[in-house]
Amino acid sequence: MDGESQLPRRPDELISAARDGIEDFSIRDIQALLRALQEANDKLQRENAALNSKLRDAQTCQRESLSTLAGGIAHNFNNLLMVVSGNADLGLMDTPKDARARAYLEEIKNAALRAAHLSDQMRAYSGKGHAVLKKSDVNELLRAMKGLFAGAAGQNITLNYELAEELPAVEIDVAQIRQAITNLVSNAIEAIGQAKGQITVRTGLATVDSSQLSKTQPGQYVFVEVADTGCGMAMDVQPKVFDPFFTTKFTGRGLGLAVVQGVAIGHRGTVVLASQPGHGATFRLLLPATVQGQPAQAPQPDQPHSARAMVLIVDDDESILNLTRLMLEKAGLSVVTASDGQTAVELFQYGYEDIGAVLLDIAMPGLGGENTFRQLQAIRNDIPIFVCSGFGEGSVVQDFVDMGCDGFFQKPYDFEKLIRMLRAIVQPSPGE
Ligand SMILES: Nc1ncnc2c1ncn2[C@@H]1O[C@H](COP(=O)(O)OP(=O)(O)OP(=O)(O)O)[C@@H](O)[C@H]1O
Ligand SMILES: [Mg+2]
């Protein structure tokens, strides 16, 4: 055959020739076939990459909708739960010690507290929970948690630590990161079960480029990795594990990893997973490394005493306003209330000379939390102002901290803590 002088045949002709057993392929035929195969392969890869990117976008979009929903539910539930648990508290105060009704009220209170805990997890999943960032060293945090992990893991589990030296600091909400790491270690312990196994906690520095992780800024990240030798995860389970309420456990609630992801996103980081069924799992929590930035000031519990005796409560939710007033009055504090920012400003300016502390809801219509805060501060800047919210979006709370607020209270209030704090600032009413 004189294949070299002929035009190469079309790839479809070549394929049918190969199928029919005709073997007179010229070099140019084969080259054309290879080129066609290469092109087809390139096209497939491009299509695959485009599909993957669409899938990632759809997942991000789904996550954002879910997190908005979770955050919204958490916000509304926190306000309602505060009314439930606070009224149960008031009922308990007014019920004689031996009355049967006490047991019912205690049950209501406990259920409301459990629901508030759940709502807190949803808030954490939303990635916008209350976060006051502090420059921290994750290695130190992990060293402080060693005792906790050793207590939780049975004798069958060996815990290893491989902590990188000289890690840059990270700006984190320590309580949230502690919660995320605890969730990862709990899952690792549960994945190993009663068998013999190992959990390795690693830290290190990773450079992320834009092609690696969608929606994560390229740059240097400090990572905390929790690797276990447990049961691992089936391939079809892996894409679902971060979904809220996804669980394969009989008693699981499916919120552990949803919280980890929410916390990671709230810190402008991410969490990635690698697992092979039957061969353990590795979760890596990535947090942006800091080189600059001032450590944020945590709310200071000890405020200078003031001779002023009254607490101004500002909240647009009437039930919460009434409940908080009743609780503070029962604790012997004098209270004046305002259901919007404008009234609060007027009371502060013209009404009550002896306001010694302010409890200000930051999510209010009308004048709004921030403007109210600024105006109150401009009138008198020696009076402590505590801000509060049922949601407490991290960046918003941080803004108030930067503006000089004296502390943040998450709803539902821990009334004991709130009253302790206020008592240290304002004088109780005479006779209390
Ligand atoms: N280290 C791990 N090894 C194997 N599977 C895991 C691991 N971590 C998580 N999973 C899988 O992911 C699922 C979701 O985990 P997640 O922590 O969100 O919820 P959970 O542990 O089931 O319940 P909980 O809300 O009590 O934490 C688990 O049910 C399990 O199937
Ligand atoms: Mg879990």
Coordinates of C-alpha atoms and ligand atoms in Angstrom, one line a residue:
M1 CA 0.0 0.0 0.0
D2 CA 1.1 3.5 -0.7
G3 CA -0.6 5.1 2.3
E4 CA 2.0 7.9 2.7
S5 CA 0.9 9.6 -0.6
Q6 CA -2.8 9.4 0.1
L7 CA -4.9 11.9 2.1
P8 CA -5.5 10.7 5.7
R9 CA -8.9 9.2 6.1
R10 CA -11.5 10.8 8.5
P11 CA -11.4 9.4 12.0
D12 CA -14.9 7.9 11.7
E13 CA -13.8 6.0 8.5
L14 CA -10.7 4.8 10.3
I15 CA -12.8 3.6 13.3
S16 CA -15.2 1.6 11.0
A17 CA -12.2 0.3 9.1
A18 CA -10.7 -1.0 12.4
R19 CA -14.0 -2.5 13.4
D20 CA -14.3 -4.3 10.0
G21 CA -10.9 -5.8 10.4
I22 CA -9.3 -3.9 7.5
E23 CA -5.7 -3.2 8.5
D24 CA -4.2 -1.1 5.7
F25 CA -3.6 1.9 8.0
S26 CA -1.1 4.4 6.8
I27 CA 1.1 6.3 9.3
R28 CA -0.9 9.4 8.4
D29 CA -4.1 7.6 9.2
I30 CA -2.7 6.7 12.6
Q31 CA -1.5 10.2 13.2
A32 CA -4.9 11.6 12.2
L33 CA -6.6 9.1 14.5
L34 CA -4.3 10.0 17.4
R35 CA -4.9 13.7 16.8
A36 CA -8.7 13.1 16.8
L37 CA -8.5 11.1 20.0
Q38 CA -6.4 13.8 21.6
E39 CA -8.9 16.5 20.6
A40 CA -11.8 14.4 21.8
N41 CA -10.0 13.9 25.1
D42 CA -9.2 17.6 25.5
K43 CA -12.9 18.5 24.8
L44 CA -14.1 16.0 27.3
Q45 CA -11.7 17.4 29.9
R46 CA -12.9 20.9 29.2
E47 CA -16.5 19.8 29.5
N48 CA -15.7 18.0 32.7
A49 CA -14.0 21.0 34.3
A50 CA -16.9 23.3 33.3
L51 CA -19.4 20.8 34.8
N52 CA -17.3 20.6 38.0
S53 CA -17.2 24.3 38.3
K54 CA -21.0 24.5 37.7
L55 CA -21.5 21.8 40.4
R56 CA -19.3 23.8 42.9
D57 CA -21.3 27.0 42.2
A58 CA -24.5 25.1 42.7
Q59 CA -23.2 23.6 46.0
T60 CA -22.1 27.1 47.1
C61 CA -25.4 28.5 46.2
Q62 CA -27.3 25.8 48.0
R63 CA -25.1 26.3 51.1
E64 CA -25.7 30.0 51.1
S65 CA -29.5 29.5 50.9
L66 CA -29.3 26.9 53.7
S67 CA -27.1 29.1 55.8
T68 CA -29.5 32.1 55.4
L69 CA -32.4 29.9 56.3
A70 CA -30.6 28.4 59.4
G71 CA -29.4 31.9 60.5
G72 CA -32.9 33.3 60.2
I73 CA -34.5 30.5 62.1
A74 CA -31.8 30.7 64.8
H75 CA -32.4 34.5 65.2
N76 CA -36.2 34.2 65.5
F77 CA -36.0 31.1 67.7
N78 CA -33.5 32.7 70.1
N79 CA -35.9 35.6 70.7
L80 CA -38.8 33.3 71.3
L81 CA -36.8 30.9 73.4
M82 CA -35.7 33.8 75.6
V83 CA -39.3 34.6 76.3
V84 CA -40.1 30.9 77.1
S85 CA -37.1 30.3 79.4
G86 CA -37.3 33.8 81.0
N87 CA -41.0 33.4 81.8
A88 CA -40.3 29.9 83.2
D89 CA -37.6 31.6 85.4
L90 CA -40.2 34.2 86.6
G91 CA -42.7 31.4 87.2
L92 CA -40.1 29.6 89.3
M93 CA -39.4 32.7 91.4
D94 CA -43.1 33.1 92.2
T95 CA -43.8 29.5 92.9
P96 CA -43.4 28.1 96.5
K97 CA -40.6 25.5 96.9
D98 CA -43.0 22.6 97.5
A99 CA -45.4 23.3 94.7
R100 CA -45.8 20.6 92.0
A101 CA -45.8 23.2 89.3
R102 CA -42.1 23.7 90.0
A103 CA -41.3 20.5 88.2
Y104 CA -43.3 21.5 85.2
L105 CA -41.6 24.9 85.0
E106 CA -38.2 23.3 85.4
E107 CA -39.0 21.0 82.5
I108 CA -40.1 24.0 80.3
K109 CA -36.9 25.8 81.2
N110 CA -34.7 22.7 80.4
A111 CA -36.4 22.1 77.1
A112 CA -36.0 25.8 76.2
L113 CA -32.3 25.7 77.1
R114 CA -31.8 22.5 75.0
A115 CA -33.6 24.2 72.1
A116 CA -31.4 27.3 72.5
H117 CA -28.3 25.1 72.2
L118 CA -29.6 23.6 69.0
S119 CA -30.4 27.0 67.7
D120 CA -26.9 28.1 68.6
Q121 CA -25.5 25.2 66.4
M122 CA -27.7 26.5 63.5
R123 CA -26.3 29.9 64.0
A124 CA -22.8 28.5 64.0
Y125 CA -23.6 26.7 60.7
S126 CA -24.8 29.9 59.1
G127 CA -21.2 31.1 59.5
K128 CA -22.3 34.5 60.7
G129 CA -22.5 33.8 64.4
H130 CA -21.2 36.2 67.1
A131 CA -17.4 36.2 66.7
V132 CA -15.0 38.5 68.5
L133 CA -11.7 37.8 66.8
K134 CA -8.5 37.5 68.8
K135 CA -5.0 36.9 67.6
S136 CA -4.2 33.4 68.7
D137 CA -1.8 30.5 68.4
V138 CA -3.6 27.3 67.3
N139 CA -0.8 25.1 68.7
E140 CA -1.3 26.6 72.1
L141 CA -5.1 26.1 71.8
L142 CA -4.5 22.4 70.9
R143 CA -2.1 21.9 73.7
A144 CA -4.7 23.2 76.1
M145 CA -7.3 20.8 74.6
K146 CA -5.1 17.6 75.0
G147 CA -6.7 16.7 78.3
L148 CA -10.2 17.0 76.9
F149 CA -9.4 14.7 74.0
A150 CA -7.6 12.2 76.2
G151 CA -10.7 12.1 78.4
A152 CA -13.0 11.5 75.5
A153 CA -11.0 8.8 73.7
G154 CA -11.0 5.3 75.2
Q155 CA -7.9 3.2 76.0
N156 CA -8.2 1.7 72.5
I157 CA -7.3 5.0 70.8
T158 CA -3.8 6.5 70.5
L159 CA -3.7 10.3 70.1
N160 CA -0.7 11.7 68.2
Y161 CA 0.2 15.3 67.9
E162 CA 2.3 16.7 65.1
L163 CA 2.3 20.4 65.7
A164 CA 4.3 22.5 63.3
E165 CA 6.8 24.9 64.8
E166 CA 6.6 28.7 64.4
L167 CA 3.2 28.9 62.9
P168 CA 1.9 32.4 62.2
A169 CA -0.9 33.7 64.3
V170 CA -4.6 33.4 63.3
E171 CA -7.4 35.8 64.1
I172 CA -10.0 33.5 65.5
D173 CA -13.0 33.3 67.8
V174 CA -11.4 30.9 70.2
A175 CA -14.7 29.4 71.5
Q176 CA -15.9 28.7 67.9
I177 CA -12.6 27.1 66.8
R178 CA -12.4 25.0 69.9
Q179 CA -15.9 23.8 69.1
A180 CA -15.0 23.0 65.5
I181 CA -11.9 21.0 66.5
T182 CA -13.9 19.2 69.3
N183 CA -16.5 18.2 66.7
L184 CA -13.8 16.8 64.4
V185 CA -12.1 14.8 67.2
S186 CA -15.5 13.5 68.4
N187 CA -16.3 12.2 64.9
A188 CA -12.8 10.6 64.7
I189 CA -13.4 8.8 68.0
E190 CA -16.8 7.7 66.9
A191 CA -15.4 6.4 63.6
I192 CA -12.9 4.2 65.4
G193 CA -15.5 2.9 67.8
Q194 CA -14.3 0.0 70.0
A195 CA -11.5 -1.1 67.6
K196 CA -7.8 -0.2 68.1
G197 CA -7.0 3.0 66.2
Q198 CA -5.1 6.2 66.0
I199 CA -6.0 9.9 65.8
T200 CA -3.4 12.3 64.6
V201 CA -3.8 16.0 65.1
R202 CA -1.6 18.0 62.9
T203 CA -1.0 21.7 62.3
G204 CA 0.9 23.4 59.5
L205 CA 1.1 26.1 57.0
A206 CA -0.4 25.7 53.5
T207 CA -0.4 27.9 50.5
V208 CA -3.7 27.9 48.6
D209 CA -3.9 29.0 45.0
S210 CA -7.2 30.0 43.4
S211 CA -7.6 26.8 41.4
Q212 CA -7.6 24.6 44.5
L213 CA -10.6 25.9 46.5
S214 CA -13.6 27.7 45.2
K215 CA -14.6 30.9 47.1
T216 CA -11.5 30.9 49.2
Q217 CA -8.9 33.7 48.7
P218 CA -5.5 32.5 47.6
G219 CA -2.9 32.9 50.2
Q220 CA -1.3 31.4 53.3
Y221 CA -3.5 29.3 55.6
V222 CA -2.8 27.7 59.0
F223 CA -4.3 24.3 59.0
V224 CA -5.5 22.0 61.8
E225 CA -5.9 18.5 60.5
V226 CA -7.6 15.6 62.3
A227 CA -6.8 12.2 60.7
D228 CA -8.2 9.0 62.0
T229 CA -7.8 5.3 61.2
G230 CA -11.6 4.6 61.6
C231 CA -14.3 3.3 59.3
G232 CA -13.9 6.0 56.6
M233 CA -16.8 7.1 54.4
A234 CA -18.4 5.7 51.3
M235 CA -17.9 7.8 48.2
D236 CA -21.6 8.6 47.9
V237 CA -21.7 9.8 51.6
Q238 CA -18.8 12.2 51.3
P239 CA -20.6 15.0 49.4
K240 CA -23.3 15.1 52.0
V241 CA -21.4 15.1 55.3
F242 CA -21.4 18.8 55.7
D243 CA -25.1 19.2 55.2
P244 CA -27.0 20.1 58.3
F245 CA -28.9 17.1 59.8
F246 CA -27.1 14.6 57.7
T247 CA -26.1 11.6 59.8
T248 CA -25.4 7.9 59.5
K249 CA -25.5 7.4 63.3
F250 CA -28.4 6.2 65.3
T251 CA -28.0 8.9 67.9
G252 CA -26.4 11.6 65.8
R253 CA -28.0 14.9 65.0
G254 CA -25.9 15.6 61.9
L255 CA -24.8 19.0 63.1
G256 CA -21.1 18.5 64.0
L257 CA -19.6 19.0 60.5
A258 CA -22.2 21.6 59.5
V259 CA -20.9 23.7 62.4
V260 CA -17.3 23.0 61.4
Q261 CA -18.0 24.3 57.9
G262 CA -20.0 27.3 59.2
V263 CA -17.2 28.2 61.6
A264 CA -14.6 27.8 58.8
I265 CA -16.5 30.1 56.4
G266 CA -17.2 32.6 59.2
H267 CA -13.4 32.8 59.6
R268 CA -12.9 33.2 55.8
G269 CA -11.4 29.7 55.7
T270 CA -12.6 26.3 54.6
V271 CA -12.7 22.7 55.5
V272 CA -11.7 19.8 53.2
L273 CA -12.1 16.1 53.5
A274 CA -10.2 13.1 52.2
S275 CA -11.5 9.6 52.9
Q276 CA -11.4 6.1 51.6
P277 CA -14.1 3.7 52.8
G278 CA -12.5 1.4 55.4
H279 CA -9.3 3.4 55.5
G280 CA -10.0 6.3 57.8
A281 CA -10.8 10.0 57.2
T282 CA -8.8 13.2 57.3
F283 CA -10.4 16.6 57.8
R284 CA -8.4 19.7 57.3
L285 CA -9.6 23.0 58.7
L286 CA -7.9 26.0 57.0
L287 CA -7.8 29.4 58.6
P288 CA -6.2 32.5 57.0
A289 CA -2.8 33.2 58.5
T290 CA -2.4 36.8 59.8
V291 CA 0.6 39.0 59.5
Q292 CA -1.0 42.2 60.7
G293 CA -4.1 43.5 62.5
Q294 CA -4.7 44.4 66.0
P295 CA -6.0 41.7 68.4
A296 CA -9.6 42.5 69.2
Q297 CA -10.5 43.3 72.7
A298 CA -12.8 40.8 74.3
P299 CA -15.7 42.2 76.3
Q300 CA -14.4 43.3 79.7
P301 CA -16.5 41.9 82.5
D302 CA -15.1 44.2 85.2
Q303 CA -16.4 47.7 84.7
P304 CA -15.7 50.6 87.0
H305 CA -18.5 51.1 89.5
S306 CA -20.9 53.9 88.9
A307 CA -23.0 55.8 91.4
R308 CA -25.9 55.8 88.9
A309 CA -28.6 53.3 89.7
M310 CA -30.7 52.7 86.6
V311 CA -30.5 50.4 83.6
L312 CA -31.8 51.5 80.2
I313 CA -33.1 48.6 78.1
V314 CA -33.6 49.3 74.4
D315 CA -35.4 46.6 72.4
D316 CA -38.1 46.7 69.8
D317 CA -39.5 43.3 70.9
E318 CA -42.1 44.0 73.5
S319 CA -42.1 40.5 75.1
I320 CA -38.3 40.7 75.5
L321 CA -38.4 44.2 76.8
N322 CA -41.0 43.2 79.5
L323 CA -39.3 40.0 80.4
T324 CA -35.9 41.7 80.8
R325 CA -37.4 44.5 82.8
L326 CA -39.1 42.0 85.2
M327 CA -35.9 39.9 85.6
L328 CA -33.8 43.0 86.4
E329 CA -36.3 44.4 88.7
K330 CA -36.6 41.1 90.6
A331 CA -32.8 41.3 91.0
G332 CA -33.2 44.7 92.6
L333 CA -32.2 46.8 89.7
S334 CA -34.1 49.9 88.6
V335 CA -35.1 49.9 85.0
V336 CA -36.3 52.2 82.3
T337 CA -37.2 50.9 78.9
A338 CA -37.4 52.2 75.3
S339 CA -38.8 50.3 72.4
D340 CA -36.9 52.2 69.8
G341 CA -33.6 54.1 69.3
Q342 CA -35.1 57.6 69.2
T343 CA -36.9 57.2 72.5
A344 CA -33.7 55.8 74.0
V345 CA -31.7 58.8 72.9
E346 CA -34.3 61.2 74.3
L347 CA -34.5 59.4 77.6
F348 CA -30.7 59.4 77.8
Q349 CA -30.5 63.1 77.1
Y350 CA -33.4 64.6 78.9
G351 CA -35.1 62.0 81.0
Y352 CA -33.1 60.1 83.4
E353 CA -29.9 61.5 85.0
D354 CA -29.2 58.4 86.9
I355 CA -29.0 55.9 84.0
G356 CA -25.8 53.9 84.8
A357 CA -25.8 51.3 82.1
V358 CA -27.5 50.6 78.7
L359 CA -28.5 47.3 77.2
L360 CA -29.0 47.9 73.5
D361 CA -30.5 45.6 70.9
I362 CA -28.5 46.1 67.7
A363 CA -31.1 44.9 65.3
M364 CA -33.9 47.5 65.4
P365 CA -35.9 49.3 62.8
G366 CA -36.0 53.1 62.7
L367 CA -32.9 54.7 64.1
G368 CA -31.2 51.3 64.2
G369 CA -28.6 49.9 66.6
E370 CA -25.5 51.6 65.2
N371 CA -27.0 55.1 65.1
T372 CA -28.5 54.8 68.5
F373 CA -25.2 53.6 69.8
R374 CA -23.3 56.5 68.3
Q375 CA -25.8 59.1 69.6
L376 CA -25.9 57.7 73.1
Q377 CA -22.1 57.7 73.1
A378 CA -22.0 61.3 71.9
I379 CA -24.3 62.4 74.7
R380 CA -22.5 60.6 77.5
N381 CA -19.5 58.5 76.9
D382 CA -18.8 57.5 80.5
I383 CA -21.9 55.1 80.7
P384 CA -21.2 51.5 79.8
I385 CA -23.3 50.3 76.8
F386 CA -23.8 46.6 76.3
V387 CA -25.1 45.5 72.9
C388 CA -27.2 42.4 72.4
S389 CA -28.8 40.4 69.6
G390 CA -30.5 37.2 68.8
F391 CA -28.2 36.7 65.9
G392 CA -24.9 38.5 66.6
E393 CA -23.3 38.4 63.2
G394 CA -19.6 38.4 63.8
S395 CA -18.5 41.3 61.8
V396 CA -21.4 43.5 63.2
V397 CA -20.5 42.7 66.8
Q398 CA -16.9 43.4 65.9
D399 CA -17.9 46.8 64.6
F400 CA -19.5 47.6 67.9
V401 CA -16.5 46.4 69.8
D402 CA -14.4 48.7 67.7
M403 CA -16.7 51.6 68.4
G404 CA -16.1 51.1 72.1
C405 CA -19.1 49.0 73.3
D406 CA -18.6 47.5 76.7
G407 CA -19.7 43.9 75.9
F408 CA -22.0 41.7 73.9
F409 CA -24.9 39.6 75.1
Q410 CA -26.3 36.8 73.0
K411 CA -30.0 36.2 73.2
P412 CA -31.5 34.3 74.9
Y413 CA -29.8 36.0 77.8
D414 CA -28.0 34.2 80.5
F415 CA -29.8 36.3 83.1
E416 CA -27.5 35.2 85.9
K417 CA -24.5 36.5 84.0
L418 CA -26.3 39.7 82.8
I419 CA -27.5 40.5 86.3
R420 CA -24.0 39.8 87.8
M421 CA -22.5 42.2 85.3
L422 CA -25.0 44.9 85.8
R423 CA -24.9 44.7 89.6
A424 CA -21.2 45.3 89.4
I425 CA -21.9 48.6 87.6
V426 CA -25.2 50.0 88.9
Q427 CA -26.3 50.3 92.5
P428 CA -29.3 48.1 93.4
S429 CA -32.5 49.9 94.4
P430 CA -32.7 51.0 98.1
G431 CA -33.9 48.2 100.3
E432 CA -32.5 45.3 98.2
Ligands
LIG1 N1 -14.1 10.9 60.9 C1 -15.2 10.3 60.3 N2 -15.1 9.1 59.8 C2 -16.1 8.5 59.1 N3 -17.3 9.1 58.9 C3 -17.4 10.4 59.4 C4 -16.4 11.1 60.1 N4 -16.8 12.3 60.4 C5 -18.1 12.4 60.0 N5 -18.5 11.3 59.4 C6 -19.8 11.0 58.7 O1 -20.4 12.3 58.5 C7 -21.7 12.3 59.2 C8 -22.0 13.7 59.7 O2 -21.1 14.0 60.7 P1 -21.6 15.1 61.8 O3 -20.5 15.3 62.8 O4 -22.1 16.3 61.0 O5 -22.9 14.5 62.5 P2 -23.0 13.3 63.5 O6 -21.6 12.9 64.0 O7 -23.7 12.1 62.8 O8 -23.9 13.8 64.6 P3 -23.6 15.0 65.7 O9 -24.5 16.1 65.3 O10 -23.8 14.4 67.0 O11 -22.1 15.4 65.5 C9 -21.6 11.2 60.2 O12 -22.9 10.7 60.6 C10 -20.7 10.2 59.6 O13 -21.4 9.4 58.7
MG2 MG -20.4 14.5 64.8

